[in-house]
Tab-separated table of C-alpha atoms in Angstrom:
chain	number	residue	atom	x	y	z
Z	1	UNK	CA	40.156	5.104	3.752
Z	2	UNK	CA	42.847	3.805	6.097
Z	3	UNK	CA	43.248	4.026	9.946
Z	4	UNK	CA	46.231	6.709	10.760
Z	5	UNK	CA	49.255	4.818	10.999
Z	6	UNK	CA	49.829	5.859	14.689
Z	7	UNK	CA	46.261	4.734	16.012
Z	8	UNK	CA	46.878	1.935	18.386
Z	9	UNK	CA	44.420	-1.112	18.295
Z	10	UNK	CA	44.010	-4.074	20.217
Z	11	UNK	CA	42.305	-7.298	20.090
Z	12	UNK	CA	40.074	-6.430	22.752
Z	13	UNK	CA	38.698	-3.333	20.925
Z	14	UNK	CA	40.503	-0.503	22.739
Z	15	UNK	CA	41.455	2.046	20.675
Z	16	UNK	CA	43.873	4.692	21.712
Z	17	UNK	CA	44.996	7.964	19.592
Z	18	UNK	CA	47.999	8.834	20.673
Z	19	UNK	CA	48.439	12.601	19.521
Z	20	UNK	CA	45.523	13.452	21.558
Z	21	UNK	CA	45.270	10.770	24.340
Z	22	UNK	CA	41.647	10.236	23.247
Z	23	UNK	CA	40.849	6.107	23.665
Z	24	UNK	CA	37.427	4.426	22.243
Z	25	UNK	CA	36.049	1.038	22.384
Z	26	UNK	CA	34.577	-1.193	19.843
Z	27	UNK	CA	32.329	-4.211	19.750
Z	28	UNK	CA	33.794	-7.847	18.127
Z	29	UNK	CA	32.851	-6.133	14.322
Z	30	UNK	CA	34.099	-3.402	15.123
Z	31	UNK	CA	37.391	-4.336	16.357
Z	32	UNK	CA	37.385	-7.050	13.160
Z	33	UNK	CA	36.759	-3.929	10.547
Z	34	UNK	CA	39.430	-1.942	12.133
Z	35	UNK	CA	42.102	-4.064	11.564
Z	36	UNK	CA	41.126	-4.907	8.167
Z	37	UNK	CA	41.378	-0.677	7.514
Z	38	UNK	CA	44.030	-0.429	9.105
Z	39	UNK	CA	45.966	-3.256	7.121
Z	40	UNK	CA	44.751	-0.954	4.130
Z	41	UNK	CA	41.754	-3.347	2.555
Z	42	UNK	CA	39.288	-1.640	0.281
Z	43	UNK	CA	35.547	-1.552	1.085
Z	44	UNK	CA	35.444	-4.739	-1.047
Z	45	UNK	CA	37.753	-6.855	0.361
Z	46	UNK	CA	36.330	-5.858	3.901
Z	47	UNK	CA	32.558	-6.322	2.904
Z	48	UNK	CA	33.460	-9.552	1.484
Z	49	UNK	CA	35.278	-10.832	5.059
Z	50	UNK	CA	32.581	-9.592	6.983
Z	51	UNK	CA	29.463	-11.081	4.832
Z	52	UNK	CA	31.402	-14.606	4.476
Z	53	UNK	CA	31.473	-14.235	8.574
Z	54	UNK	CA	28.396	-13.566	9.666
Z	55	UNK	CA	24.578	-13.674	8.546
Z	56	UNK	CA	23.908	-10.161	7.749
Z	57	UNK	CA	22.777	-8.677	4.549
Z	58	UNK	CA	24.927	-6.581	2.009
Z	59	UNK	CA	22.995	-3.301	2.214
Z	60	UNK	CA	22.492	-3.566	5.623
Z	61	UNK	CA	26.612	-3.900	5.920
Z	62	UNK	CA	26.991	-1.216	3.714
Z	63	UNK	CA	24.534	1.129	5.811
Z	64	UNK	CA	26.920	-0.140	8.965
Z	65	UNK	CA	30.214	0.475	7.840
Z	66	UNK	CA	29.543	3.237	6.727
Z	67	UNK	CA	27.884	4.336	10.158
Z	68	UNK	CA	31.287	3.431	11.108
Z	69	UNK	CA	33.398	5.036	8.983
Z	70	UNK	CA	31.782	8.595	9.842
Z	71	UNK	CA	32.279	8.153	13.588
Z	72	UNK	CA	35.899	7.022	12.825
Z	73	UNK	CA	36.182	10.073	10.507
Z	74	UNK	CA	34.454	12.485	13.205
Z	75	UNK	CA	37.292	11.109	15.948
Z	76	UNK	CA	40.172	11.991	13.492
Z	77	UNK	CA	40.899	8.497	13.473
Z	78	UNK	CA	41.051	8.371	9.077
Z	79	UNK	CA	43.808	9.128	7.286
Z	80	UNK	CA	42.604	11.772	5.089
Q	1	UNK	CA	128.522	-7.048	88.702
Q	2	UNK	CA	125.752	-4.471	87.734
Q	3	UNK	CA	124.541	-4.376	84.073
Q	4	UNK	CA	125.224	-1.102	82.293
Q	5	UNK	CA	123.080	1.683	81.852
Q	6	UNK	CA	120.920	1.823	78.917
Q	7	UNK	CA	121.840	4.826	77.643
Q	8	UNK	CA	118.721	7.421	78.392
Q	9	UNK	CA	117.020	8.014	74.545
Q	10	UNK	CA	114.182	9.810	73.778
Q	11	UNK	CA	112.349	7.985	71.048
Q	12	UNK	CA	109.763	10.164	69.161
Q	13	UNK	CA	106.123	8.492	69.369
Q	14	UNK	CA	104.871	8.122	65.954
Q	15	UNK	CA	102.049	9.754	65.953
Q	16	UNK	CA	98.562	7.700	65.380
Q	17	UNK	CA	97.938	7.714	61.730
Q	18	UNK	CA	94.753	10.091	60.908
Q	19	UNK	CA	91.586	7.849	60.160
Q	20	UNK	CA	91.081	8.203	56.642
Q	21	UNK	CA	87.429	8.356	55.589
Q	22	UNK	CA	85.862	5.260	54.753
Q	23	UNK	CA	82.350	6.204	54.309
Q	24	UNK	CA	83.383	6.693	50.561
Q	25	UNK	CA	82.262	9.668	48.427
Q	26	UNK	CA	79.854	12.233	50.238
Q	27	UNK	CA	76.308	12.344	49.143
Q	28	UNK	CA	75.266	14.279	46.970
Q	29	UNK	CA	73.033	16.498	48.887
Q	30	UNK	CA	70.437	18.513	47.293
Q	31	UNK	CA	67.385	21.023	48.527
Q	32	UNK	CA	63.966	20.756	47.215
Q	33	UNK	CA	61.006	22.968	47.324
Q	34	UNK	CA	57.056	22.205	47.276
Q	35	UNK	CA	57.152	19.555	49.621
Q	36	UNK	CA	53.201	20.453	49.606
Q	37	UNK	CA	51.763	17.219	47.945
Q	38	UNK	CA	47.932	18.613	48.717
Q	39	UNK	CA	44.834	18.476	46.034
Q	40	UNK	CA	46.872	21.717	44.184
Q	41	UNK	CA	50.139	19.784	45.144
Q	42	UNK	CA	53.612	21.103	44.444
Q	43	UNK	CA	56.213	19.684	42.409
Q	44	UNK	CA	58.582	18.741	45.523
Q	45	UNK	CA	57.866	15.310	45.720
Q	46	UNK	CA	57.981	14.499	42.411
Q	47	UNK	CA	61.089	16.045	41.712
Q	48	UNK	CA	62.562	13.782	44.643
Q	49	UNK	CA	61.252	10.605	43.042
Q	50	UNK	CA	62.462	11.214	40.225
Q	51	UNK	CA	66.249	12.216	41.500
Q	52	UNK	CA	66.434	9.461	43.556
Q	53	UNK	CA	65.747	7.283	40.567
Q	54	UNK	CA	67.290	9.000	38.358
Q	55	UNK	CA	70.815	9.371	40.370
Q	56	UNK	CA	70.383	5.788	41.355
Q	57	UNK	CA	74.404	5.528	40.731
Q	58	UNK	CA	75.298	7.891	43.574
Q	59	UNK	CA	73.990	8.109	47.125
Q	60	UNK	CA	71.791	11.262	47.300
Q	61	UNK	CA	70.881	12.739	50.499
Q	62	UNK	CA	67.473	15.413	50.136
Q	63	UNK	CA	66.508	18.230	52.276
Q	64	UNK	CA	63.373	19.370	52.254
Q	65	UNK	CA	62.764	23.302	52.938
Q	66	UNK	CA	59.184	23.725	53.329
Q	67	UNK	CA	56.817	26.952	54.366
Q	68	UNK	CA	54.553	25.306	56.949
Q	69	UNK	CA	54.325	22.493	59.329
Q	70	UNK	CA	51.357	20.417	57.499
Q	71	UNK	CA	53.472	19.617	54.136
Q	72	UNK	CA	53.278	15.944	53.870
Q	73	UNK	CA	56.605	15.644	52.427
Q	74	UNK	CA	57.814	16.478	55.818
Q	75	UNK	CA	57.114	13.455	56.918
Q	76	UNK	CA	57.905	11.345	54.407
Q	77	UNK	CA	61.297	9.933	55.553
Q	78	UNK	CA	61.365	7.274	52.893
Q	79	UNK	CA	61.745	9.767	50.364
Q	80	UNK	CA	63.017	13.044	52.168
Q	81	UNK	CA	66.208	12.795	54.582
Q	82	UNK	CA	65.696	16.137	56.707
Q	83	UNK	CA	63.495	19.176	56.398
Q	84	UNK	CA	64.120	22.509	57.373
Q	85	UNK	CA	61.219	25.441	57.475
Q	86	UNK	CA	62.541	28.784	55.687
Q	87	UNK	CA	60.921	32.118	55.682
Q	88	UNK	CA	58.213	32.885	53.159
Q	89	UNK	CA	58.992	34.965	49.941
Q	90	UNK	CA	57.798	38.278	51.239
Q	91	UNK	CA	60.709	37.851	53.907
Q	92	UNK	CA	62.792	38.864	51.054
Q	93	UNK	CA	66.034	37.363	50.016
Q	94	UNK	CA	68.391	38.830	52.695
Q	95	UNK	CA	66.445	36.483	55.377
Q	96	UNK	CA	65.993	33.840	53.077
Q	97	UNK	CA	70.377	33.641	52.000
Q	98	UNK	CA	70.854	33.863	56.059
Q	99	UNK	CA	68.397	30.805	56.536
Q	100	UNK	CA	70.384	29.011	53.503
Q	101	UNK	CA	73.186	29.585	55.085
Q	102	UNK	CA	72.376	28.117	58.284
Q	103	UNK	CA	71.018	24.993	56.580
Q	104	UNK	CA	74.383	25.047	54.217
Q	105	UNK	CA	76.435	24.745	57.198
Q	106	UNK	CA	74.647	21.357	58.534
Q	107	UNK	CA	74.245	19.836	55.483
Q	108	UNK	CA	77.089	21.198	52.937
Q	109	UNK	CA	74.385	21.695	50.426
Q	110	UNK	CA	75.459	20.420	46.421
Q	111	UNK	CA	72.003	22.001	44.712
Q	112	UNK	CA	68.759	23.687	45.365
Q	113	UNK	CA	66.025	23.018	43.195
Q	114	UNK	CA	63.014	25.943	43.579
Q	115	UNK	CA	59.806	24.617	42.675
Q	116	UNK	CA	57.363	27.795	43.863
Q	117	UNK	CA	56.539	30.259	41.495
Q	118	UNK	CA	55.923	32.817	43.994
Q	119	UNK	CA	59.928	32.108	45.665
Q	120	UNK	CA	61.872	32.241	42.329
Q	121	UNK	CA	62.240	35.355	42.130
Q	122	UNK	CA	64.507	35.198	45.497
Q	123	UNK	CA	66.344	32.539	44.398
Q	124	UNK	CA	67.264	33.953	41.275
Q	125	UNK	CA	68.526	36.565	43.030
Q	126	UNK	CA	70.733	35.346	45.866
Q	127	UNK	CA	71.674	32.030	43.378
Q	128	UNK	CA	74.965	34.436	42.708
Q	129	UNK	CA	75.915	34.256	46.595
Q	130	UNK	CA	74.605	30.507	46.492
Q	131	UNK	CA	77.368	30.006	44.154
Q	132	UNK	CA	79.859	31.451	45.963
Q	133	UNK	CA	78.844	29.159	49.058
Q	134	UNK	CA	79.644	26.140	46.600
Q	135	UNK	CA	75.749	25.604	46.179
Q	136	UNK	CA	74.306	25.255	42.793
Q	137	UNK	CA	71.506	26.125	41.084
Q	138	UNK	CA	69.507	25.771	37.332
Q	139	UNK	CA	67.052	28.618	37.391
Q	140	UNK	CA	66.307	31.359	34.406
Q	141	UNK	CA	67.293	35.040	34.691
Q	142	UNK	CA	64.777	37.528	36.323
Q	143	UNK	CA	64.693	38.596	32.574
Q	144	UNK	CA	63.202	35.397	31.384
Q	145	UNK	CA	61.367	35.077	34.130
Q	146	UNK	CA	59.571	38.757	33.303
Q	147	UNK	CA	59.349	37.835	29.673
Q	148	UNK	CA	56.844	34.803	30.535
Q	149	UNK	CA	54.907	36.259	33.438
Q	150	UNK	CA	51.107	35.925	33.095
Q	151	UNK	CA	51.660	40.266	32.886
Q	152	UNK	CA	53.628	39.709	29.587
Q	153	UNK	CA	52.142	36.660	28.287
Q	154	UNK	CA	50.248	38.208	25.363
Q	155	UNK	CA	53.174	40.803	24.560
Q	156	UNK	CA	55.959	37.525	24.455
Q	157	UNK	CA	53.479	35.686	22.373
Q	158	UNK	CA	53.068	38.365	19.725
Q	159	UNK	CA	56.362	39.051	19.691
Q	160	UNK	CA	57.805	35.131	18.863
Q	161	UNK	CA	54.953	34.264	16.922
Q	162	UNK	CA	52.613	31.574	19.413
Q	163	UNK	CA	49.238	31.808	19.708
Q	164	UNK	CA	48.428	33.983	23.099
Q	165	UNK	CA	44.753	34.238	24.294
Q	166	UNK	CA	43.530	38.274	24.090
Q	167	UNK	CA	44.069	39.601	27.746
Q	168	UNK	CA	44.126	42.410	29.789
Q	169	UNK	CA	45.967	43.342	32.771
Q	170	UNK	CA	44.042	45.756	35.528
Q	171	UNK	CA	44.059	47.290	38.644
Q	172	UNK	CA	40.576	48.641	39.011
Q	173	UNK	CA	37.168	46.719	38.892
Q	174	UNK	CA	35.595	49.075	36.969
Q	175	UNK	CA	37.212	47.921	33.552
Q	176	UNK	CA	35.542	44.622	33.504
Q	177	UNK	CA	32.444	45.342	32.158
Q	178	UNK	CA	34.598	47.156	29.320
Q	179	UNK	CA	36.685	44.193	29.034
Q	180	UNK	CA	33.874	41.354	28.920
Q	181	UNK	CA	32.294	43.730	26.394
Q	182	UNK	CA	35.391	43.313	23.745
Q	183	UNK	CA	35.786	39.576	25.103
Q	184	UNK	CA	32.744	38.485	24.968
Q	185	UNK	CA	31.421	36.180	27.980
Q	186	UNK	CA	33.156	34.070	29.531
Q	187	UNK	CA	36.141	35.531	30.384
Q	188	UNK	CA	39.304	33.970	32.798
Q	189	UNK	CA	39.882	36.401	35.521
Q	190	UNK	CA	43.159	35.215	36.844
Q	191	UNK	CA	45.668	36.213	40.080
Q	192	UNK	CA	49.050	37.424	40.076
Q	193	UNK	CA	50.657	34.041	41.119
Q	194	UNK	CA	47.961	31.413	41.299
Q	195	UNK	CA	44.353	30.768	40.306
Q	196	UNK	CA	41.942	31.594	37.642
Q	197	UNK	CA	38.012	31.589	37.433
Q	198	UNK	CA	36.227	30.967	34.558
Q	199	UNK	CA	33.362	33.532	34.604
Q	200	UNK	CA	30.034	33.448	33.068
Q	201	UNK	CA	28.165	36.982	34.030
Q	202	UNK	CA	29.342	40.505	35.872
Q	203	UNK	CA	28.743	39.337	39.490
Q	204	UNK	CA	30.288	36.365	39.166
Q	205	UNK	CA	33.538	38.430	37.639
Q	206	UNK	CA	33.569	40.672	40.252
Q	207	UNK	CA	33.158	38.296	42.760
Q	208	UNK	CA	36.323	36.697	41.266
Q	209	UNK	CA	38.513	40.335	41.105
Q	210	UNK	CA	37.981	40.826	44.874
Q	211	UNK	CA	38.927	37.281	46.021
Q	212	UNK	CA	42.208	37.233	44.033
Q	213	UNK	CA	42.993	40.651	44.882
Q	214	UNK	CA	42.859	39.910	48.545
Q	215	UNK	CA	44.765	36.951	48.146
Q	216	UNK	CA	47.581	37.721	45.747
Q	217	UNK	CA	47.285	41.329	45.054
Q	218	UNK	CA	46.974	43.221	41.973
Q	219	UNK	CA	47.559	43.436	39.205
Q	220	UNK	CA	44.485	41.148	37.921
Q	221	UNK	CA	44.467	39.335	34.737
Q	222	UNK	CA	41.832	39.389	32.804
Q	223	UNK	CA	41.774	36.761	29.877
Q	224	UNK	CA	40.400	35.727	26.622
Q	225	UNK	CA	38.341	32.531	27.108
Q	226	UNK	CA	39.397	29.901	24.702
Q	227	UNK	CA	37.466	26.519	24.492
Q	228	UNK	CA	39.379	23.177	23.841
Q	229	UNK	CA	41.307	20.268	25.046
Q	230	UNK	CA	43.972	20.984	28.170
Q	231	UNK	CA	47.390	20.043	27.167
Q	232	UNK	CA	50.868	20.345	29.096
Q	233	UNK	CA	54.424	19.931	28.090
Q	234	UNK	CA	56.937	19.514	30.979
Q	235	UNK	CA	60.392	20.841	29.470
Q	236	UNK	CA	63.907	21.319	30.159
Q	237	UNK	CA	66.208	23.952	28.966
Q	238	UNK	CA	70.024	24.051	29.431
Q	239	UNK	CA	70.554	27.791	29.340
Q	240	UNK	CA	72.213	28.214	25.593
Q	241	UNK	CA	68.898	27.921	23.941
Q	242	UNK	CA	68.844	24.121	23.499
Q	243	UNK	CA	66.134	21.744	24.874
Q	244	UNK	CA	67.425	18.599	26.832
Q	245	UNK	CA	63.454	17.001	27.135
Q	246	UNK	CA	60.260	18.057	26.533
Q	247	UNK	CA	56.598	15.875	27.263
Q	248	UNK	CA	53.376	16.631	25.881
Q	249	UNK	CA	50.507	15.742	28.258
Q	250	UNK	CA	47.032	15.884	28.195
Q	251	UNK	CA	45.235	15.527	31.164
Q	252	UNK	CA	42.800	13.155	31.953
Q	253	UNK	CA	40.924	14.012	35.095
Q	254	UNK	CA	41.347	17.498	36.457
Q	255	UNK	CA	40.238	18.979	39.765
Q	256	UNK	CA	37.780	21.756	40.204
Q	257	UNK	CA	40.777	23.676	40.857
Q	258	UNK	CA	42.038	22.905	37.324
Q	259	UNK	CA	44.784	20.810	38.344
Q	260	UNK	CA	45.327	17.500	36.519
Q	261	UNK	CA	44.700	14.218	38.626
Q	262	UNK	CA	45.340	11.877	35.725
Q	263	UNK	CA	47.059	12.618	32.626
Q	264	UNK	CA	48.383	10.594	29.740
Q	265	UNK	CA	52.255	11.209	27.493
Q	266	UNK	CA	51.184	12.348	23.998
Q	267	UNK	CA	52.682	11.552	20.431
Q	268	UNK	CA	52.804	15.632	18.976
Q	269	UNK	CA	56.170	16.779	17.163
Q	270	UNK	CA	54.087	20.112	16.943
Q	271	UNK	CA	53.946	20.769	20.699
Q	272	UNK	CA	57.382	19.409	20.870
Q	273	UNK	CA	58.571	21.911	18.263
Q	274	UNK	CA	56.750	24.788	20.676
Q	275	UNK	CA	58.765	23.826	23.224
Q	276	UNK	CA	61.870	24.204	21.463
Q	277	UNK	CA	60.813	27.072	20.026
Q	278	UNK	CA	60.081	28.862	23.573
Q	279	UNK	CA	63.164	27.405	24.652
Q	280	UNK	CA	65.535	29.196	21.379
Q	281	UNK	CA	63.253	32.320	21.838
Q	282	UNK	CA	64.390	32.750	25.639
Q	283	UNK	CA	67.396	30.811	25.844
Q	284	UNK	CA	65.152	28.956	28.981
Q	285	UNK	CA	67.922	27.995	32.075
Q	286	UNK	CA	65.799	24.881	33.927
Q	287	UNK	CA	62.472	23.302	33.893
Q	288	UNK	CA	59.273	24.858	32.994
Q	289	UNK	CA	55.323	24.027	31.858
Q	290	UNK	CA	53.497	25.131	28.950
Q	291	UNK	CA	50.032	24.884	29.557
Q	292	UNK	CA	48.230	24.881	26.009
Q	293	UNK	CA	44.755	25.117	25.244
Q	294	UNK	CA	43.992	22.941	21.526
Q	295	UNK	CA	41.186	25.336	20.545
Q	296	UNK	CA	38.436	23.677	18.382
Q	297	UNK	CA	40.286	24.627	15.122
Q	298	UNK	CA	43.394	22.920	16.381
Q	299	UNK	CA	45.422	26.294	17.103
Q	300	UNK	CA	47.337	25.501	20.294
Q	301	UNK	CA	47.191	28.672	22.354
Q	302	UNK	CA	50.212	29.424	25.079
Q	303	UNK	CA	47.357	29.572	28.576
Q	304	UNK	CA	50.553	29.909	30.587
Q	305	UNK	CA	53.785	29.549	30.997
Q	306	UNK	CA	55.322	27.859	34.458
Q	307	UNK	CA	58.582	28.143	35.262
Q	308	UNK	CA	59.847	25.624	36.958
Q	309	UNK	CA	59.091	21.978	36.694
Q	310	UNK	CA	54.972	20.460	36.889
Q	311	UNK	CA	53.554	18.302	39.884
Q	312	UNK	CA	53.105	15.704	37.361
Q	313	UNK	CA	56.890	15.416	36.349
Q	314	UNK	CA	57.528	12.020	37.264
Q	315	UNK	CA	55.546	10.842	34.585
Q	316	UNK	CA	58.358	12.415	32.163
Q	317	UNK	CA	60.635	10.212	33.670
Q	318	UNK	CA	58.788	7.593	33.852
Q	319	UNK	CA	58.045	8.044	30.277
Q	320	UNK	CA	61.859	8.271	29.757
Q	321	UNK	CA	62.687	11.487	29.857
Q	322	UNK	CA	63.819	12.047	33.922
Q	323	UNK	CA	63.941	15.973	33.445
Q	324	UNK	CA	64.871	16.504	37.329
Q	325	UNK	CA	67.564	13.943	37.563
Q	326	UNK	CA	69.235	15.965	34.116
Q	327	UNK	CA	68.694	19.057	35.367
Q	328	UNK	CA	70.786	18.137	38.268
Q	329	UNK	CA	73.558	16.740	36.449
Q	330	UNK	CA	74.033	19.913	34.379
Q	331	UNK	CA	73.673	22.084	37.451
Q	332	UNK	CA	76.788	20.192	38.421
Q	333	UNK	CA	78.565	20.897	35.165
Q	334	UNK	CA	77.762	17.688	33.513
Q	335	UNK	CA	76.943	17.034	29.591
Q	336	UNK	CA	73.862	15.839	29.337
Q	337	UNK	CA	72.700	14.948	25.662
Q	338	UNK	CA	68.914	15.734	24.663
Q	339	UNK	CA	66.386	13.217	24.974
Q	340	UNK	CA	65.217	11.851	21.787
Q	341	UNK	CA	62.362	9.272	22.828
Q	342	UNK	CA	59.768	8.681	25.687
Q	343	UNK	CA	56.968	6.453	25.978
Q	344	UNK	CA	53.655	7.521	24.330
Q	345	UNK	CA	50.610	6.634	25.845
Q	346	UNK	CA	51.964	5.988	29.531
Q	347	UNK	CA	49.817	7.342	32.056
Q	348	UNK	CA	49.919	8.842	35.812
Q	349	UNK	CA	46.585	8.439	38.205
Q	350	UNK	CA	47.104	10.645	41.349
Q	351	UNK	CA	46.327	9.291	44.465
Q	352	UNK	CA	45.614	10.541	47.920
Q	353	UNK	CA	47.225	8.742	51.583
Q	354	UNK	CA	46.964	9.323	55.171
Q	355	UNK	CA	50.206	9.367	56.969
Q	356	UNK	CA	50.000	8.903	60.465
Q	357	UNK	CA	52.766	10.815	61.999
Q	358	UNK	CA	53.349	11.227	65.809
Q	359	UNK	CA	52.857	15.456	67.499
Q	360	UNK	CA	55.849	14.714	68.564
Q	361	UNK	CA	57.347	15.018	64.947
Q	362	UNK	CA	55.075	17.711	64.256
Q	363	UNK	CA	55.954	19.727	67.234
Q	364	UNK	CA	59.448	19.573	66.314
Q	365	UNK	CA	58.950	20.918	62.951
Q	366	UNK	CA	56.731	23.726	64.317
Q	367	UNK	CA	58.853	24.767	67.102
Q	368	UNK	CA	62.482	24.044	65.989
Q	369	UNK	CA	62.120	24.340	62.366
Q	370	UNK	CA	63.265	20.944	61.269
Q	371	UNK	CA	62.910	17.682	61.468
């Protein structure tokens, strides 16, 4: 579970594959989350960031990242 | 008393010394193509940028040679010194090497860089003679040229291994039902030289054979349709079977007449390796464009192959890799080592510009032939 080493991020949440020139934006979260995966953290490590952060429940995290991780998995974005 | 007589000499005027030139080394003068920067624009103009950037060292002089009297670059004296019309292909090459010769006279020509598909074939042929005039050129035999023609397309790919949509070549609008019948619908019905239509039902295919055949002639191409993402690579082959540059591209916006009106440089050693691949298989002399369809499975299927440089090329040099300007230097017998890097992710946005230009320029152009 780790963002393809060649994926380009930036603070502002643009996200830009370069092997096929397909870009994406994320919201503040989203933009956090991806540079936590793509520094290589485990769902732990990033739950545990994101919970001490902000006011949002565990399972209701859990149901969000992993929202996340599917669309990031359905752009080819995840190292498999 | 009376002084003596000089004795009568005859003293031997030195003659003036010849003015030696002081202008310095001549330009470098080179001929360009596809000054036709329309909404299906030729590659003229951006072949010019990127010389004149990319032979920033040396003062280049261009000529234009265009077809007709509307091709903006014709006007564009910023970026094109002097244009002279020449006659179209089907005035065949004796008319065209006459024409050359005529412009080689004015402007001592160095290179000429062909950027129609439809007037390679001319070029090719008279590039011998061109030679002997001193003129250079970079262009692939008539052999490779046949071997990647839209006729041959599916018989090249099968023979060196790259994926080649299914296609058929006619000469009679009766086979199309036959052929959308093994195809399945759609199909690409495409013209000789230019132009393809995607087609969804028999009318509409039809409709499609007629129009081509009146405009380019037959034979008709009928093709395969293959669903999937639009990529180019711009290349450059030096003629032994090594590759000097290649640039994956995958375009952005596209026009309804397919041509790509934004486009960003790609990060793909695969499409890379295709292009060195094509070039080892045909030992490719010049520029040339693979236009790949990335089919839903990821195959990357060979739509076409180009054979002389893109309208987008500038972005390759922009991205680092100035293909024209190094296909210039090893027309003139220079080394020039392969490109190893580029920028990935730099992008090109086509825009449009009125020119305002004076009849009096166009007049000139349409009645004298240059300007």
């Amino acid at each position: 579970m780790k963002l393809k080493k060649n994926i380009a991020t930036s603070e502002s949440g643009f996200v830009f594959n370069p092997t096929t020139g397909d870009s994406y934006s994320t919201n503040p979260v989203g933009t956090e989350i991806l540079f936590l995966l793509k520094e290589g953290h485990s769902f732990a490590e990033i739950s545990a960031t994101i919970l001490e952060k902000y006011d949002v429940e565990p399972t209701v995290f859990e149901k969000d990242f992993d929202d996340l991780l599917a669309q990031l998995k359905s752009y080819n974005l995840i190292e498999q | 008393m009376k002084k003596p007589a000089q004795p009568p000499v005859a003293v031997r005027e030195e003659a003036a010394p010849a003015d030696r030139p002081t202008a310095g080394r001549r330009p470098l003068t080179i001929a360009v193509t596809g000054l036709n920067a329309i909404d299906s624009p030729g590659p003229g103009m951006a072949v010019i940028r990127a010389l004149r950037e990319g032979l920033s060292e040396r003062e280049v002089r261009i000529i234009g040679l265009s077809y007709e009297a509307l091709e903006p670059g014709i006007y564009m004296h910023d970026w094109v010194d002097k244009t002279y019309q020449v006659p179209y292909p089907s005035g065949g090459t004796e008319t065209l090497l006459m024409r050359m010769a005529q412009i080689h006279a004015t402007e001592t020509l160095d290179l000429i860089i062909p950027n129609f598909d439809a007037e390679l074939y001319n070029f090719v042929k008279i590039s011998d003679k061109l030679k002997e005039m001193g003129i250079a050129t970079f262009l692939p035999t008539l052999e490779q040229l046949d071997a990647r023609d839209k006729i041959n397309l599916s018989a090249f790919g099968q023979k060196h291994d790259f994926y080649v949509p299914r296609d058929r070549v006619i000469t009679s609008i009766d086979t199309l039902p036959g052929i959308a019948g093994a195809f399945g619908w759609p199909i690409v019905v495409k013209g000789k030289y230019y132009e393809a239509t995607v087609c969804y039902t028999l009318e509409q295919a039809q409709k499609a054979f007629q129009k081509l055949q009146a405009k380019w002639g037959l034979p008709i191409i009928v093709q395969e349709f293959i669903a999937g993402t639009e990529i180019n690579v711009a290349a450059l082959g030096d003629g032994n079977g090594g590759m000097v540059s290649a640039i994956p591209m995958r375009k952005l916006y596209i026009t309804d007449k397919g041509k790509a009106w934004a486009g960003i440089t790609l990060e793909d050693e695969g499409l890379i390796e295709m292009a060195r691949k094509f070039i080892s298989a045909t030992r490719w002399c010049g520029g040339f464009e693979l236009e790949i369809m990335r089919a839903q499975d990821g195959r990357p299927f060979i739509m076409e192959v180009n054979p002389r440089f893109p309208a987008w090329i500038y972005l390759a040099a922009g991205a680092g890799q100035n293909q024209p300007a190094a296909l210039a230097r090893l027309a003139l017998g220079e080394i020039v080592p392969p490109y190893t890097d580029y920028a990935v992710g730099k992008m090109f946005i086509r825009y449009s510009w009125d020119m305002l230009v004076d009849v009096e320029n166009f007049q000139k152009i349409s009645a004298f032939g240059e300007l």
